[in-house]
Structure formats: C-alpha cells, structure tokens
Amino acid sequence: MQKVIGEFEIDIILNDGLNDLWEQTKDFAGITQDYFYEYFSQKQEGYAIKIKNVQRYLQPLCLKDEYNVSPPQSFLYV
C-alpha cells in the first residue's frame, strides 16, 4: 500500500555498551532481551534511536499521490 501512517522526531541517538544500552531501552524497545543480545551478538556496543512527538495520522498518506514519490521496495512498517 506504500502509505505513511504518521511521523515522529528523533530525540537522541544512544550509543553504549550492550548491557547499559539494554538497561536504557528495555522498557520501550518492543523486543525481548534474548532477541536484543542475539541481534548484537559479537558486538561490543550498539545504537538505539529514541523518538519523541509521535503523531499518528487520521488518514494514511499515499506518498505517490501526495508527493509523487515511491518508497524503495525495502520500505518497512515502523
């Protein structure tokens, strides 16, 4: 469908060791601790993006109709 359902601002980008990063993000990351450590396996540190001012649109925007652009095929629902 290639529609945008909302927007947000980036608050801060976190960069830390894995244990500290997990402690900072575990309450809102939306993933399990096991998945977190599997994702960052063989890494010493990781990054996370903290967001703010989340707005969900009442009606999704079609990028093609609104801006005459199409997202890449790898576009994901975030």
Coordinates of C-alpha atoms in Angstrom, one line a residue:
M1 CA 0.0 0.0 0.0
Q2 CA 3.0 2.3 0.5
K3 CA 1.3 4.7 2.8
V4 CA 2.7 6.8 5.7
I5 CA 0.7 6.4 8.9
G6 CA 2.4 9.1 11.0
E7 CA 5.6 10.9 11.9
F8 CA 8.0 11.5 14.8
E9 CA 11.1 13.4 15.7
I10 CA 14.4 11.9 16.7
D11 CA 15.1 12.8 20.4
I12 CA 18.6 11.4 20.8
I13 CA 20.7 8.6 19.4
L14 CA 22.0 6.4 22.1
N15 CA 25.4 4.6 21.8
D16 CA 26.6 2.5 24.6
G17 CA 27.9 -0.9 25.7
L18 CA 25.3 -3.6 25.3
N19 CA 24.4 -4.1 29.0
D20 CA 23.9 -0.3 29.5
L21 CA 22.1 0.1 26.2
W22 CA 19.7 -2.7 27.2
E23 CA 19.0 -1.1 30.6
Q24 CA 18.3 2.2 28.8
T25 CA 15.9 0.8 26.2
K26 CA 14.3 -2.4 27.6
D27 CA 11.1 -0.7 28.8
F28 CA 10.1 0.6 25.3
A29 CA 12.2 -1.3 22.8
G30 CA 9.5 -3.7 21.9
I31 CA 11.8 -6.7 21.8
T32 CA 12.9 -9.4 24.2
Q33 CA 16.2 -9.4 26.0
D34 CA 17.2 -12.6 24.2
Y35 CA 16.5 -11.0 20.8
F36 CA 18.4 -7.9 21.7
Y37 CA 21.6 -9.8 22.6
E38 CA 21.2 -12.1 19.6
Y39 CA 20.9 -9.1 17.3
F40 CA 24.0 -7.5 18.8
S41 CA 25.9 -10.8 19.0
Q42 CA 29.7 -10.4 18.6
K43 CA 29.4 -6.6 19.1
Q44 CA 30.8 -4.6 22.0
E45 CA 28.4 -1.7 21.7
G46 CA 25.2 -0.7 19.9
Y47 CA 23.0 2.2 18.9
A48 CA 19.3 3.0 19.5
I49 CA 17.2 5.9 18.4
K50 CA 14.9 7.5 21.0
I51 CA 11.9 9.2 19.4
K52 CA 9.6 11.9 20.6
N53 CA 6.5 13.9 19.4
V54 CA 4.8 10.9 17.8
Q55 CA 1.8 11.7 15.7
R56 CA -0.4 9.2 14.0
Y57 CA -2.4 10.5 11.0
L58 CA -6.1 10.1 11.0
Q59 CA -5.8 9.0 7.3
P60 CA -2.6 7.4 6.0
L61 CA -0.8 9.5 3.3
C62 CA -0.1 7.9 -0.1
L63 CA 3.4 9.0 -1.0
K64 CA 2.7 8.7 -4.7
D65 CA -0.5 10.9 -4.5
E66 CA 0.9 13.5 -2.1
Y67 CA 4.5 13.9 -3.2
N68 CA 4.8 11.9 -6.4
V69 CA 7.4 9.6 -4.9
S70 CA 7.5 5.9 -4.3
P71 CA 9.3 4.3 -1.3
P72 CA 12.0 1.7 -2.1
Q73 CA 11.0 -1.9 -2.2
S74 CA 12.7 -2.5 1.1
F75 CA 10.3 0.1 2.8
L76 CA 9.0 -1.3 6.1
Y77 CA 6.2 -0.5 8.5
V78 CA 8.0 1.0 11.5

